Amino acid sequence: MSSLTRADAERRAQIIDVTAYQVELDLSRGDLPDHTTFESRSTITFTATAGASTFLDVKATEVRSIELNGTLLDLASVADGRVTLPDLAADNAVVVEATMGYSNDGQGLHRAVDPADSQAYVYGHLFLDAAPKVFACFDQPDLKAPYTIVVTAPEHWIVLGNGAATQAIPGRWELATTQPLATYFVTICAGPYASVTDEHDGIPLGIHARASLAQELSDQAPGMLRVTKDAFDHYHQLFDIRYPFGSYHQVFVPEFNAGAMENPGCVTFRDTYLFRGAATQDEILTRATTITHEMAHMWFGDLVTMDWWDDLWLNESFAEYMAHRTLTAITDSDDAWVDSTMARKAWGYAAERAPSTHPVAGSPAPDADSALQNFDGISYAKGAAVLGQLVAHLGDEAFVTGVTAYLKEHAYGNAALADFLGAMETASGRDLSSWAQAWLTTAGVDTIGAHQMGDGVRITRTRSEQAPADRPHAVDVAGWTDGEQVLHVRASLDTDEVTVPVSAGGRAALLLPNASDLTWARSALSQDSLAVLPTQLGQVGEPQHRAVVWVALTDALALAEVDPRLVVETFAQAWPVEDNPSILSRAGLLLTSRVLGEYLPDADVPAAAETSAAAARARLDSAEPGSSQALTAARVLAAATPDADLLGRWAGGTDLPEGLLGDRDFRWLVLRALAVAGAVSADELEAAAAQDSSLQGKLSALAARAALPTEADKEWAWDQLVGDHDRSNYERNALATGFWAGRHTDLVRPYVVAFHRDIPALEGRVGQDALARVASLAYPRTVVEEATAAATREALASGDLSPAVRRALVDQQSVLREVLASRAAFGG
């Protein structure tokens, strides 16, 4: 089906203004086995230029009737997801009755059956352009309108949505009329959900999950509600605007494509955020950050919505920045900013290195499909960092004043970049045109370096070669020697070089540019600093400084500036004494997934795995039993160790670290490691799956089975991934994740050709959002050969790729080329 173009959206917005939606959904058979459709009736009132015509969006299994102003339209006019509405009056009403299809790819109205109890659940994920799969509508972000929704469902189900839901009679739920919403914010969640309810400051609160997760929900809801309540208090105080959407539900739904979605009044989250077993502090922090991120969207995105997708940053950059700022304020801890550095900025810098990099704001989005490709580390992490620079540039008081004015002026409507900059200029009295050009509308990342010389520190700015811009940076430099911070200077870097005097305090062994991660820039460590990194990093007393070093190493590794063996050596000495949860987790993932998985040549992997496992064992032995640090160390040890005997004992429940007995997710991690090593059979994995009948158990079993290193198992896994087996989005992702695991190049090399043939062919069977994920996960990156890159180049040259697949291939080929360059530079 055609993707909505910006030109078509602008023309339609000039003709019509939507005044209200009334939507009736009949999900009454949704609990029946293998039920695939539901009934939808939409009544839309709108004003229009008299005599004009426009189009309505509807992507139905069957359209039964379309009535415009009392006249039935010819159903033959429905084509390619659109129907023409001719000869409009000044005031209009269109009624569409249709049969819609449930999805299994996470878009539209997704239906999933929980294998733990065979109960069915549905949820609406209408982002980015999936609303017409649920109800007929004018599907673009600037045609906001209030919604009144009625849902018929099985009597044992509950129904949740954007408006407060009331069960009028058994099985019939009426939702309160909403404030004006964009179509992509509308949701319905229905099923036998378990619930925990509360109230805060006059706001009804609810947290919901599948019935099979009722105990986990009960145990973890108090912590999530505490974050929710504290965040509401902080946002109310900061913005001076109360939460505008009535009740506030947070629903943990199965097989969700994203981390969460900011539907007003009914936020949906992936239900893996409800932890089945032991959880690290890093994981709990990530969940809290997601909660505060989605709540920030109630103001940035929901109350004020972008005109079009090229101003996506007005949603995501703000929510990203506000989430970390808010969590820091309500916890009185900097852990959120450390986590931002390790998890989010590393993601953003990777996006900046990719050929698909783009400006924070104003990135071309000629249609909805192309806009989807810009939901990446630039729009989230870089945009948040840029807002931090704006605060430094204007001062916090002017920033908050400008934000509040912007939100109040455009409440319940739409806005664009110019509107935001205008509010900021009024609040600060400063012209922001050059600042915006440098930071918002020009792509690229600068590099910050530092050199100690005499009584000063010379700080340098090297501009991006691809997109040079004169970006001012609020930046700092720290110096450490044997655990003592011997210098710390701050500077406003608005030229390519500045020297900052320092008091006498000795020469720093380890000099860290942008040590406090104040700006968006690569931190270039000098050769002298790199040489002492293994011995010095573990002695650095500031977690934020250590996080910056790890991200700098990640960047330098990708740019073939650092030998991956140095990363292993640094990990071996610094990781066993690390205590920050985010650094432990993310550095461990870097080592096990990227360095051992891709960067090191095959000959170096066994020794590096032994070294890494020894570091993980040392951290496990030094950690308090059952602690977050111990759990992270056990996970890294399971992923790194070549000791199949140890893994076998753990899989059987013997000699497990404290707190992990009966932890099903940890057992699957161990079983997958055994599968990669060929030390477990398909029958043994099937037996393990029978012991864990949960949705997560089913997915873990698929990933482990796909990792088995035999021709028969690879053939089975590939057929399940790309064949017509009605696999869900999560099942495809699990299969793709396991398929390429391990160093089995000769075995999987034939599937390089299969990938470039079969994955693009999924278009039409899988939505663009889900297709982008499976194409990225299924890319043959572990076949580190020029032939892999050449196959991708040939596929890209064909021109016959969807935007989702094209973006995935461009970015994954770029990562593959980074690994190839590293091996060429450092052997292998």
GROMACS .gro file of C-alpha atoms in nm, residues 28-233:
model
  206
   28SER     CA    1  -1.614  -1.028   2.099
   29ARG     CA    2  -1.462  -1.333   1.928
   30GLY     CA    3  -1.104  -1.233   2.006
   31ASP     CA    4  -1.061  -1.508   2.264
   32LEU     CA    5  -1.143  -1.786   2.018
   33PRO     CA    6  -0.852  -1.999   1.894
   34ASP     CA    7  -0.691  -1.868   1.576
   35HIS     CA    8  -0.944  -1.587   1.535
   36THR     CA    9  -0.802  -1.344   1.279
   37THR     CA   10  -1.048  -1.055   1.229
   38PHE     CA   11  -1.258  -0.799   1.412
   39GLU     CA   12  -1.531  -0.556   1.316
   40SER     CA   13  -1.481  -0.181   1.297
   41ARG     CA   14  -1.723   0.107   1.252
   42SER     CA   15  -1.594   0.465   1.221
   43THR     CA   16  -1.801   0.781   1.221
   44ILE     CA   17  -1.594   1.088   1.141
   45THR     CA   18  -1.724   1.444   1.138
   46PHE     CA   19  -1.519   1.709   0.964
   47THR     CA   20  -1.543   2.048   0.797
   48ALA     CA   21  -1.418   2.104   0.445
   49THR     CA   22  -1.392   2.344   0.157
   50ALA     CA   23  -1.732   2.306  -0.005
   51GLY     CA   24  -1.718   2.124  -0.338
   52ALA     CA   25  -1.367   1.989  -0.281
   53SER     CA   26  -1.268   1.624  -0.262
   54THR     CA   27  -1.013   1.441  -0.051
   55PHE     CA   28  -0.928   1.086   0.054
   56LEU     CA   29  -0.984   0.872   0.358
   57ASP     CA   30  -0.741   0.604   0.478
   58VAL     CA   31  -0.871   0.249   0.536
   59LYS     CA   32  -0.669  -0.074   0.523
   60ALA     CA   33  -0.929  -0.342   0.579
   61THR     CA   34  -0.975  -0.710   0.510
   62GLU     CA   35  -1.316  -0.615   0.374
   63VAL     CA   36  -1.492  -0.279   0.351
   64ARG     CA   37  -1.866  -0.339   0.380
   65SER     CA   38  -2.003   0.013   0.345
   66ILE     CA   39  -1.897   0.376   0.317
   67GLU     CA   40  -2.157   0.644   0.367
   68LEU     CA   41  -2.073   1.011   0.305
   69ASN     CA   42  -2.331   1.264   0.416
   70GLY     CA   43  -2.609   1.006   0.389
   71THR     CA   44  -2.504   0.872   0.047
   72LEU     CA   45  -2.348   0.527   0.000
   73LEU     CA   46  -2.025   0.534  -0.198
   74ASP     CA   47  -1.924   0.273  -0.452
   75LEU     CA   48  -1.694   0.025  -0.275
   76ALA     CA   49  -1.496  -0.006  -0.597
   77SER     CA   50  -1.352   0.335  -0.510
   78VAL     CA   51  -1.147   0.174  -0.231
   79ALA     CA   52  -0.799   0.125  -0.372
   80ASP     CA   53  -0.452   0.096  -0.225
   81GLY     CA   54  -0.576   0.172   0.126
   82ARG     CA   55  -0.763   0.488   0.027
   83VAL     CA   56  -1.113   0.593  -0.072
   84THR     CA   57  -1.197   0.919  -0.246
   85LEU     CA   58  -1.455   1.142  -0.077
   86PRO     CA   59  -1.604   1.359  -0.353
   87ASP     CA   60  -1.806   1.680  -0.355
   88LEU     CA   61  -1.768   1.766   0.012
   89ALA     CA   62  -2.002   1.996   0.200
   90ALA     CA   63  -1.896   2.256   0.453
   91ASP     CA   64  -1.987   2.012   0.731
   92ASN     CA   65  -1.950   1.641   0.668
   93ALA     CA   66  -1.993   1.298   0.824
   94VAL     CA   67  -1.848   0.978   0.685
   95VAL     CA   68  -1.933   0.634   0.825
   96VAL     CA   69  -1.723   0.330   0.738
   97GLU     CA   70  -1.804  -0.027   0.835
   98ALA     CA   71  -1.530  -0.281   0.776
   99THR     CA   72  -1.376  -0.608   0.879
  100MET     CA   73  -1.018  -0.560   0.993
  101GLY     CA   74  -0.743  -0.814   1.041
  102TYR     CA   75  -0.555  -0.869   1.364
  103SER     CA   76  -0.180  -0.843   1.312
  104ASN     CA   77   0.106  -1.055   1.444
  105ASP     CA   78   0.383  -0.810   1.352
  106GLY     CA   79   0.331  -0.554   1.629
  107GLN     CA   80   0.146  -0.300   1.412
  108GLY     CA   81  -0.224  -0.220   1.402
  109LEU     CA   82  -0.430  -0.427   1.648
  110HIS     CA   83  -0.186  -0.699   1.747
  111ARG     CA   84  -0.322  -1.028   1.881
  112ALA     CA   85  -0.104  -1.266   2.079
  113VAL     CA   86  -0.182  -1.591   2.257
  114ASP     CA   87   0.009  -1.653   2.579
  115PRO     CA   88   0.133  -2.015   2.563
  116ALA     CA   89   0.143  -2.025   2.945
  117ASP     CA   90  -0.238  -2.036   2.969
  118SER     CA   91  -0.367  -2.009   2.608
  119GLN     CA   92  -0.526  -1.670   2.685
  120ALA     CA   93  -0.544  -1.416   2.401
  121TYR     CA   94  -0.451  -1.049   2.431
  122VAL     CA   95  -0.482  -0.759   2.189
  123TYR     CA   96  -0.329  -0.415   2.191
  124GLY     CA   97  -0.325  -0.126   1.949
  125HIS     CA   98   0.005   0.007   1.819
  126LEU     CA   99  -0.102   0.259   1.556
  127PHE     CA  100   0.236   0.423   1.514
  128LEU     CA  101   0.344   0.534   1.253
  129ASP     CA  102   0.076   0.480   0.991
  130ALA     CA  103  -0.110   0.172   1.116
  131ALA     CA  104  -0.429   0.344   1.236
  132PRO     CA  105  -0.620   0.263   0.913
  133LYS     CA  106  -0.572  -0.106   0.995
  134VAL     CA  107  -0.799  -0.052   1.295
  135PHE     CA  108  -1.048   0.217   1.188
  136ALA     CA  109  -1.103   0.441   0.888
  137CYS     CA  110  -0.938   0.779   0.946
  138PHE     CA  111  -0.750   1.077   0.812
  139ASP     CA  112  -0.412   0.938   0.912
  140GLN     CA  113  -0.164   1.222   0.958
  141PRO     CA  114  -0.029   1.388   1.274
  142ASP     CA  115  -0.167   1.738   1.217
  143LEU     CA  116  -0.535   1.639   1.187
  144LYS     CA  117  -0.599   1.591   1.559
  145ALA     CA  118  -0.947   1.532   1.694
  146PRO     CA  119  -1.122   1.395   2.005
  147TYR     CA  120  -1.213   1.025   2.010
  148THR     CA  121  -1.512   0.846   2.160
  149ILE     CA  122  -1.460   0.471   2.146
  150VAL     CA  123  -1.689   0.177   2.230
  151VAL     CA  124  -1.550  -0.177   2.246
  152THR     CA  125  -1.736  -0.506   2.261
  153ALA     CA  126  -1.518  -0.782   2.405
  154PRO     CA  127  -1.544  -1.124   2.570
  155GLU     CA  128  -1.705  -1.081   2.911
  156HIS     CA  129  -1.398  -1.198   3.105
  157TRP     CA  130  -1.176  -0.937   2.935
  158ILE     CA  131  -1.100  -0.586   3.050
  159VAL     CA  132  -1.062  -0.298   2.808
  160LEU     CA  133  -0.827  -0.002   2.842
  161GLY     CA  134  -0.768   0.294   2.618
  162ASN     CA  135  -0.693   0.664   2.592
  163GLY     CA  136  -1.014   0.758   2.773
  164ALA     CA  137  -1.127   0.613   3.105
  165ALA     CA  138  -1.309   0.286   3.032
  166THR     CA  139  -1.643   0.193   3.192
  167GLN     CA  140  -1.815  -0.142   3.147
  168ALA     CA  141  -2.173  -0.042   3.062
  169ILE     CA  142  -2.296  -0.401   3.046
  170PRO     CA  143  -2.097  -0.724   3.054
  171GLY     CA  144  -1.869  -0.722   2.749
  172ARG     CA  145  -1.945  -0.364   2.640
  173TRP     CA  146  -1.693  -0.096   2.732
  174GLU     CA  147  -1.743   0.276   2.677
  175LEU     CA  148  -1.436   0.499   2.682
  176ALA     CA  149  -1.453   0.863   2.783
  177THR     CA  150  -1.413   1.117   2.504
  178THR     CA  151  -1.050   1.218   2.476
  179GLN     CA  152  -0.877   1.547   2.421
  180PRO     CA  153  -0.772   1.601   2.056
  181LEU     CA  154  -0.529   1.325   1.956
  182ALA     CA  155  -0.327   1.242   1.648
  183THR     CA  156  -0.437   0.913   1.492
  184TYR     CA  157  -0.111   0.738   1.579
  185PHE     CA  158  -0.169   0.790   1.953
  186VAL     CA  159  -0.496   0.597   1.969
  187THR     CA  160  -0.484   0.259   2.140
  188ILE     CA  161  -0.705  -0.015   2.275
  189CYS     CA  162  -0.570  -0.286   2.507
  190ALA     CA  163  -0.808  -0.576   2.571
  191GLY     CA  164  -0.777  -0.917   2.732
  192PRO     CA  165  -0.777  -1.088   3.070
  193TYR     CA  166  -0.511  -0.848   3.198
  194ALA     CA  167  -0.408  -0.851   3.563
  195SER     CA  168  -0.413  -0.502   3.718
  196VAL     CA  169  -0.274  -0.298   4.005
  197THR     CA  170  -0.447   0.038   4.056
  198ASP     CA  171  -0.371   0.347   4.259
  199GLU     CA  172  -0.425   0.723   4.259
  200HIS     CA  173  -0.194   1.021   4.289
  201ASP     CA  174  -0.269   1.393   4.296
  202GLY     CA  175  -0.616   1.329   4.155
  203ILE     CA  176  -0.486   1.109   3.871
  204PRO     CA  177  -0.618   0.749   3.859
  205LEU     CA  178  -0.325   0.515   3.795
  206GLY     CA  179  -0.316   0.158   3.666
  207ILE     CA  180  -0.045  -0.092   3.577
  208HIS     CA  181  -0.147  -0.400   3.381
  209ALA     CA  182   0.006  -0.720   3.242
  210ARG     CA  183  -0.085  -1.067   3.118
  211ALA     CA  184  -0.248  -1.292   3.375
  212SER     CA  185   0.051  -1.527   3.371
  213LEU     CA  186   0.265  -1.235   3.492
  214ALA     CA  187   0.029  -1.139   3.776
  215GLN     CA  188   0.278  -1.224   4.049
  216GLU     CA  189   0.560  -1.033   3.884
  217LEU     CA  190   0.324  -0.740   3.837
  218SER     CA  191   0.221  -0.745   4.203
  219ASP     CA  192   0.582  -0.761   4.320
  220GLN     CA  193   0.718  -0.489   4.091
  221ALA     CA  194   0.423  -0.248   4.068
  222PRO     CA  195   0.506  -0.056   4.391
  223GLY     CA  196   0.846   0.048   4.256
  224MET     CA  197   0.702   0.150   3.920
  225LEU     CA  198   0.421   0.345   4.085
  226ARG     CA  199   0.673   0.530   4.300
  227VAL     CA  200   0.861   0.642   3.990
  228THR     CA  201   0.532   0.734   3.821
  229LYS     CA  202   0.413   0.949   4.111
  230ASP     CA  203   0.746   1.126   4.162
  231ALA     CA  204   0.776   1.195   3.791
  232PHE     CA  205   0.427   1.346   3.777
  233ASP     CA  206   0.519   1.578   4.065
   0.00000   0.00000   0.00000
